[in-house]
mmCIF file with all atom_site columns, C-alpha atoms in Angstrom:
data_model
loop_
_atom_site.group_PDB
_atom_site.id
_atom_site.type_symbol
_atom_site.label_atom_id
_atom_site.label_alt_id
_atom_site.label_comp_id
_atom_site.label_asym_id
_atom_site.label_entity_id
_atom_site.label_seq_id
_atom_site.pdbx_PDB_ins_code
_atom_site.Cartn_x
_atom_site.Cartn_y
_atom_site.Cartn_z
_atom_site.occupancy
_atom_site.B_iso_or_equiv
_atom_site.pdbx_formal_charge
_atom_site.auth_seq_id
_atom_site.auth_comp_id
_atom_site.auth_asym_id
_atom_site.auth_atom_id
_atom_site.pdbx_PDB_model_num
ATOM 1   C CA . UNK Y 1 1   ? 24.343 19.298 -4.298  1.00 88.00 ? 1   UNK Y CA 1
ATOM 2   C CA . UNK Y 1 2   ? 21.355 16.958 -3.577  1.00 94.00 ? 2   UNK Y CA 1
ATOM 3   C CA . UNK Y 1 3   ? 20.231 14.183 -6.070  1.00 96.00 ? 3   UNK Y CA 1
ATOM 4   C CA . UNK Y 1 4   ? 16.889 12.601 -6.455  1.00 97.00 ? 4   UNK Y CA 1
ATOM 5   C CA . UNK Y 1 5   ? 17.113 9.581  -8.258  1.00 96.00 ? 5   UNK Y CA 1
ATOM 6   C CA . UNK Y 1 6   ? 13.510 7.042  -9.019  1.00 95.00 ? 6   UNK Y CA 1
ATOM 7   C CA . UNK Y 1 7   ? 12.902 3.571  -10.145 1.00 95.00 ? 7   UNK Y CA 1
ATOM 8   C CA . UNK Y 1 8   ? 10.073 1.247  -10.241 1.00 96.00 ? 8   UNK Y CA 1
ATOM 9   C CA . UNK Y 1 9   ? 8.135  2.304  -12.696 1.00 95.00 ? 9   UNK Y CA 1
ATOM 10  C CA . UNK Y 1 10  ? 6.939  0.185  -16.145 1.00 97.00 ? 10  UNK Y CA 1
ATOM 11  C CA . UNK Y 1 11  ? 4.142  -0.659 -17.879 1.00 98.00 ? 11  UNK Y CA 1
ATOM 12  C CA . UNK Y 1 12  ? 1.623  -2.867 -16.219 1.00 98.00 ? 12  UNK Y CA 1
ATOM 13  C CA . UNK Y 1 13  ? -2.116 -4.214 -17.132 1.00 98.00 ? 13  UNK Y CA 1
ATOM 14  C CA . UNK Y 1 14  ? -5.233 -2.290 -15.171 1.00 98.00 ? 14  UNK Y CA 1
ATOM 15  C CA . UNK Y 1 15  ? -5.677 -3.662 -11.580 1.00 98.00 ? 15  UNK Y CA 1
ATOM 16  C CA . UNK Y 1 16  ? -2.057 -4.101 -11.455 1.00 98.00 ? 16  UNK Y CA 1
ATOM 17  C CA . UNK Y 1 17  ? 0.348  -3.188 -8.742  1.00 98.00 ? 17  UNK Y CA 1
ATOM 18  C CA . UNK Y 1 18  ? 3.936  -1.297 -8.973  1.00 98.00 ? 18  UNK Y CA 1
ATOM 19  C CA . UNK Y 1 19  ? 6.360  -0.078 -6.601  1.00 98.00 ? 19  UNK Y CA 1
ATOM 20  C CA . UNK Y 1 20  ? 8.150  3.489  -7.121  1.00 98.00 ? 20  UNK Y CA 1
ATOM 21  C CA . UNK Y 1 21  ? 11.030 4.408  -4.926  1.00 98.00 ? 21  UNK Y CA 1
ATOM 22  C CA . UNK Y 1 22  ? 13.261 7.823  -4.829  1.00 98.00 ? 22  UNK Y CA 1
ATOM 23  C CA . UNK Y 1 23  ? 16.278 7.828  -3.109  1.00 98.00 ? 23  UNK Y CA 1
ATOM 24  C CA . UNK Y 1 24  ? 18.094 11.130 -2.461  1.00 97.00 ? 24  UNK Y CA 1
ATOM 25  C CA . UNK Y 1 25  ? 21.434 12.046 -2.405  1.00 96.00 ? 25  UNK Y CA 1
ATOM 26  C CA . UNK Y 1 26  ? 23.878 14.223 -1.015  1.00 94.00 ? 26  UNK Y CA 1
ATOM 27  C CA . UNK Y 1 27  ? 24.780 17.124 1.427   1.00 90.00 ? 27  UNK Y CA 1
ATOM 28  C CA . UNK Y 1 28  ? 21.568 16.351 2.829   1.00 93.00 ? 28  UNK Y CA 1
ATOM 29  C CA . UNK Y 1 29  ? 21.285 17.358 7.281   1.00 93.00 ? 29  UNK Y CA 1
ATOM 30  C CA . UNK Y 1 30  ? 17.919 16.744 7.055   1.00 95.00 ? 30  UNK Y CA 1
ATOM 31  C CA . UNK Y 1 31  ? 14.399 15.964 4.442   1.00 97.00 ? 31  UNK Y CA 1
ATOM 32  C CA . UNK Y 1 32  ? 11.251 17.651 5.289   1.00 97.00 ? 32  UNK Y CA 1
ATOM 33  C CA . UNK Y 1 33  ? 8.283  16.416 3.218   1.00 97.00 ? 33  UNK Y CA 1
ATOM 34  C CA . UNK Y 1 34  ? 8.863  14.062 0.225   1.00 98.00 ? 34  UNK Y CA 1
ATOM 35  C CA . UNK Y 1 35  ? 6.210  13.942 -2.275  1.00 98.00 ? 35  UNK Y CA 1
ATOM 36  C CA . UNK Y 1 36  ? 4.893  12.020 -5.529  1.00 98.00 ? 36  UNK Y CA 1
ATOM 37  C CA . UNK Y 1 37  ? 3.755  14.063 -8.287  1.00 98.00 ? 37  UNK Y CA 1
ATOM 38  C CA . UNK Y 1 38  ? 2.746  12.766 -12.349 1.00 98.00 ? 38  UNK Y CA 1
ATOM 39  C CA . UNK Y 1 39  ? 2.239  14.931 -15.459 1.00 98.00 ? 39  UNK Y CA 1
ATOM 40  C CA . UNK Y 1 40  ? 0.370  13.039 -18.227 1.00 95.00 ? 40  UNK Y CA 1
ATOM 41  C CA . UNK Y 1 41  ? 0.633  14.182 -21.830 1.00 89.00 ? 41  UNK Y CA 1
ATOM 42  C CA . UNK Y 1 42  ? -0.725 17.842 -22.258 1.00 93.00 ? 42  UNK Y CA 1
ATOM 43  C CA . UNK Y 1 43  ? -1.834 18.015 -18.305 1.00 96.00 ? 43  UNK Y CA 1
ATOM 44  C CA . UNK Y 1 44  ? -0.446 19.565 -15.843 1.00 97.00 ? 44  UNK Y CA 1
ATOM 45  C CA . UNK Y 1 45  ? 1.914  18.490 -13.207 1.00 97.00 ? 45  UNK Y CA 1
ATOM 46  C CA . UNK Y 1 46  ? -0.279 17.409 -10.276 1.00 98.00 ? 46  UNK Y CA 1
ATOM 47  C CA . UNK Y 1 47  ? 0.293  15.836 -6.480  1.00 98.00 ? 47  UNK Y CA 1
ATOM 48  C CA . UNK Y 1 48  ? 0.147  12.296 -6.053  1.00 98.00 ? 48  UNK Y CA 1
ATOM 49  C CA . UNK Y 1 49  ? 0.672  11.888 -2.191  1.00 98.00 ? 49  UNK Y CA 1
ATOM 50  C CA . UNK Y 1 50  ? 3.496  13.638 0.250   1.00 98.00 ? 50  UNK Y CA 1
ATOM 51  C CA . UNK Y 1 51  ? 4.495  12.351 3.777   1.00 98.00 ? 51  UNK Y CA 1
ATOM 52  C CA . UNK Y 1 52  ? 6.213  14.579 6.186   1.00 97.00 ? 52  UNK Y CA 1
ATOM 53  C CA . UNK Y 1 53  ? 9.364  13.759 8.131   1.00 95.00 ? 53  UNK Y CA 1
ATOM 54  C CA . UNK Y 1 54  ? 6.556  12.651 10.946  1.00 95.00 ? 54  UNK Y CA 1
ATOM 55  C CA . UNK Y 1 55  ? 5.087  10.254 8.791   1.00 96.00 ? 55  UNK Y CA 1
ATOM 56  C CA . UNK Y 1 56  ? 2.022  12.383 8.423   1.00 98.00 ? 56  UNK Y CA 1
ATOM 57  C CA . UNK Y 1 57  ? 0.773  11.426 4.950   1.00 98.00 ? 57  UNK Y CA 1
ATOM 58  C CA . UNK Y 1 58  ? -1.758 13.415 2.007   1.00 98.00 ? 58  UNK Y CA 1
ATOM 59  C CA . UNK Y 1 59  ? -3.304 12.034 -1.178  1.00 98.00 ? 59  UNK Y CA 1
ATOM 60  C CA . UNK Y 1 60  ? -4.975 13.293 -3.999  1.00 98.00 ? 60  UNK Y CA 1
ATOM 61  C CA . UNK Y 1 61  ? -8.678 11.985 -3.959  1.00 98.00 ? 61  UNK Y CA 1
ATOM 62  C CA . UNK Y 1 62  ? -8.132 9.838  -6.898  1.00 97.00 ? 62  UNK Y CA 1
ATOM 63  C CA . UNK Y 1 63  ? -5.429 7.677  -5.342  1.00 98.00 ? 63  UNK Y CA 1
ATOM 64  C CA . UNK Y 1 64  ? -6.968 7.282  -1.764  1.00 98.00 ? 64  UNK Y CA 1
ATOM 65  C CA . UNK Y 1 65  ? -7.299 3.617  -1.122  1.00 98.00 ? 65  UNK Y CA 1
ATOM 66  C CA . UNK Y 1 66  ? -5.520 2.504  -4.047  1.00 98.00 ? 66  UNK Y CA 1
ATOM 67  C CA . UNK Y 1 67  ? -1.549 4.047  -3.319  1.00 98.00 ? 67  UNK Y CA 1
ATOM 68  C CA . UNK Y 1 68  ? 0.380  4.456  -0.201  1.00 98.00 ? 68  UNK Y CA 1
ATOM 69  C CA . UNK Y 1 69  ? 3.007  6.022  0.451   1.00 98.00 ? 69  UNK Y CA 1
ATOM 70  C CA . UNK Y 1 70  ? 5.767  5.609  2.781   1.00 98.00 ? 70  UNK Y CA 1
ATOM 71  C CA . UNK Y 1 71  ? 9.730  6.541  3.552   1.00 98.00 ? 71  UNK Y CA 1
ATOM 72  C CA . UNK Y 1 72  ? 12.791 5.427  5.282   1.00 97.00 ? 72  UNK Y CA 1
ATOM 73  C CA . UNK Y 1 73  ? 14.614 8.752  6.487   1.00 95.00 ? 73  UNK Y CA 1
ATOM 74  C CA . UNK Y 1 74  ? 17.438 6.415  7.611   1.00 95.00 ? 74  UNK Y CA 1
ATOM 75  C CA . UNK Y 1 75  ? 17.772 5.752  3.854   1.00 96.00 ? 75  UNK Y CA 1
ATOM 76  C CA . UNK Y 1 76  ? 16.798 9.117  2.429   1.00 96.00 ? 76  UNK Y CA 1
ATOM 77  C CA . UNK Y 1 77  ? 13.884 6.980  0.606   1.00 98.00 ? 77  UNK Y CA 1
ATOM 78  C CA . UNK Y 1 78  ? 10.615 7.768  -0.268  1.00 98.00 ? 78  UNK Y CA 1
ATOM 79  C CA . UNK Y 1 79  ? 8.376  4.875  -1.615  1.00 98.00 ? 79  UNK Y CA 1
ATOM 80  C CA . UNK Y 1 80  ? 4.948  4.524  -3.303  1.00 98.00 ? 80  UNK Y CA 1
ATOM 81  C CA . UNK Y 1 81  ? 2.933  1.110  -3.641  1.00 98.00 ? 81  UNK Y CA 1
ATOM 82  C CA . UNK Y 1 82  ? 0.128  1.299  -6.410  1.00 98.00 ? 82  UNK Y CA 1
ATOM 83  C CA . UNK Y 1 83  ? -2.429 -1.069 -6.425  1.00 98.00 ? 83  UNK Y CA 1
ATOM 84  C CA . UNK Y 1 84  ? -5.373 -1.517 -8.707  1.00 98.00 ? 84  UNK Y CA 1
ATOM 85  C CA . UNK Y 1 85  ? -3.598 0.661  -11.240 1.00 98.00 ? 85  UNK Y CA 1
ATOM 86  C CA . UNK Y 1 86  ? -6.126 2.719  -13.767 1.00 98.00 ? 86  UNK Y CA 1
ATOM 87  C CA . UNK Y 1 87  ? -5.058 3.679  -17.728 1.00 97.00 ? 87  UNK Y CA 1
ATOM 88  C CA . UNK Y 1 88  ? -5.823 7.379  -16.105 1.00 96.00 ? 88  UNK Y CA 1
ATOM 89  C CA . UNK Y 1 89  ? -2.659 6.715  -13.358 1.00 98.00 ? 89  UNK Y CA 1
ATOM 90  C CA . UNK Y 1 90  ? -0.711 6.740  -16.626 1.00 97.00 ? 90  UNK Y CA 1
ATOM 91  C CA . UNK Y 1 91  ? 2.152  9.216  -16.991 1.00 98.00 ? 91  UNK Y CA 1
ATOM 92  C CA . UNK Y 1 92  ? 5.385  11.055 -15.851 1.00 98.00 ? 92  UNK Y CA 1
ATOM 93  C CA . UNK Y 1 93  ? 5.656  10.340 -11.884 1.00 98.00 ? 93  UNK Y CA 1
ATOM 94  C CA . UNK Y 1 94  ? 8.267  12.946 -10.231 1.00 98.00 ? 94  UNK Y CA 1
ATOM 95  C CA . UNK Y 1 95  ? 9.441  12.507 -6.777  1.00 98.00 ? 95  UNK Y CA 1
ATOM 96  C CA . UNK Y 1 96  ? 10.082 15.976 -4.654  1.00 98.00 ? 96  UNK Y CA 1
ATOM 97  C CA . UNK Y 1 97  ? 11.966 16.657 -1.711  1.00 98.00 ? 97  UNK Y CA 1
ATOM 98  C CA . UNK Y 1 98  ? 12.396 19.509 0.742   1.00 96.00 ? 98  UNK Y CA 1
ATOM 99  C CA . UNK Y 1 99  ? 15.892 19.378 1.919   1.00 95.00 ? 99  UNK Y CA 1
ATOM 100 C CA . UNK Y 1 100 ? 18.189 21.227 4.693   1.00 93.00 ? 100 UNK Y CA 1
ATOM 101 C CA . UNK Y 1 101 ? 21.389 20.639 3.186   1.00 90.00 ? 101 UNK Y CA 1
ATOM 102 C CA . UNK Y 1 102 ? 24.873 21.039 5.476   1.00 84.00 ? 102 UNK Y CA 1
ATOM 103 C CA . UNK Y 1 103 ? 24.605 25.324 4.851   1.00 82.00 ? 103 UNK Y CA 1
ATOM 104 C CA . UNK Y 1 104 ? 21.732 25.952 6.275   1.00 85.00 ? 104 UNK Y CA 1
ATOM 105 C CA . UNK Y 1 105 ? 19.494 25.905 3.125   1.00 88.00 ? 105 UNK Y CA 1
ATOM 106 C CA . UNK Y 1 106 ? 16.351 24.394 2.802   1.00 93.00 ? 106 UNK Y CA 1
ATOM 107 C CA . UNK Y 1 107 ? 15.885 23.638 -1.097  1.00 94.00 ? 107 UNK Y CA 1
ATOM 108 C CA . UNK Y 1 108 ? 13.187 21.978 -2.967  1.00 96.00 ? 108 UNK Y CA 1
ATOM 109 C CA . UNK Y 1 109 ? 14.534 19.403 -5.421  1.00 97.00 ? 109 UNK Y CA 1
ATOM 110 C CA . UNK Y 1 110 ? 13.183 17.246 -8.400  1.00 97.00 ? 110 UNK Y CA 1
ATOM 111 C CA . UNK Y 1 111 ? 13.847 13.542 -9.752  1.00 97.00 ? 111 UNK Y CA 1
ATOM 112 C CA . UNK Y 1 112 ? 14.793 12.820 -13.395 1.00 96.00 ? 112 UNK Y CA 1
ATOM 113 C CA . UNK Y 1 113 ? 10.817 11.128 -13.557 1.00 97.00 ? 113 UNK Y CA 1
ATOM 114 C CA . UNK Y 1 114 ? 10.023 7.451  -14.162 1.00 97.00 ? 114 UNK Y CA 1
ATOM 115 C CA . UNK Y 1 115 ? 7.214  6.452  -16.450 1.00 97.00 ? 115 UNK Y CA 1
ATOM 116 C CA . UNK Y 1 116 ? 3.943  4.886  -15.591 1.00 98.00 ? 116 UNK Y CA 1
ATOM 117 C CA . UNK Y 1 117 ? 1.948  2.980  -18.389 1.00 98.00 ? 117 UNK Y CA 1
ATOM 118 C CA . UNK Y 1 118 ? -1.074 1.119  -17.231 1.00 98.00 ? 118 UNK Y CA 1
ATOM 119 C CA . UNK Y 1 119 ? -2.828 -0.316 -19.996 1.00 97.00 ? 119 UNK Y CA 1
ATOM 120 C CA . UNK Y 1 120 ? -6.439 -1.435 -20.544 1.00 94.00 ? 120 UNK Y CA 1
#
């Protein structure tokens, strides 16, 4: 089995900064792309940013230039930095994995979530 676990989030004032990280877990051979994604309340879940094993790296148009995103594939470890934090960055932030475990399986797999609160 492969485990995803977050921390980092919190609730911060707008124009603040916070630091999200997901570690996985695991009969992991190999990760593919790790991604961010957030669900506020009564929206749907949506993509953040994802970086490929490369280091090849996509955003959603409302984060570009505020979050980055980056990993460690050493560590298993996918981070994101947010900076100048909005009240609509609020919400639910899920990291994602695509995994090649020890089998030969490649399986997508979700963290527990860590909540976001930016205030105004």
């Amino acid at each position: 089995q492969v485990q995803l676990v977050e921390s980092g989030g919190g609730l911060v004032q707008a124009g603040g900064s916070l630091r999200l990280s997901c570690a996985a877990s695991g009969s992991i051979v190999r990760i593919y792309v790790m991604g961010w994604y957030r669900q506020a309340p009564g929206k749907q879940r949506e993509l953040v940013a994802s970086i490929s094993s490369g280091g090849s790296t996509n955003y959603a148009d409302s984060v570009k230039g505020r979050f980055t995103i980056s990993r460690d594939n050493a560590k298993h470890t996918v981070y994101l930095q947010m900076n100048s934090l909005k009240p609509e960055d609020t919400g639910v932030y899920y990291c994602n994995a695509a995994v090649l475990r020890e089998l030969g399986q490649i399986n997508n797999y979700w963290g527990q979530g860590t909540q976001v609160t930016v205030s105004s």
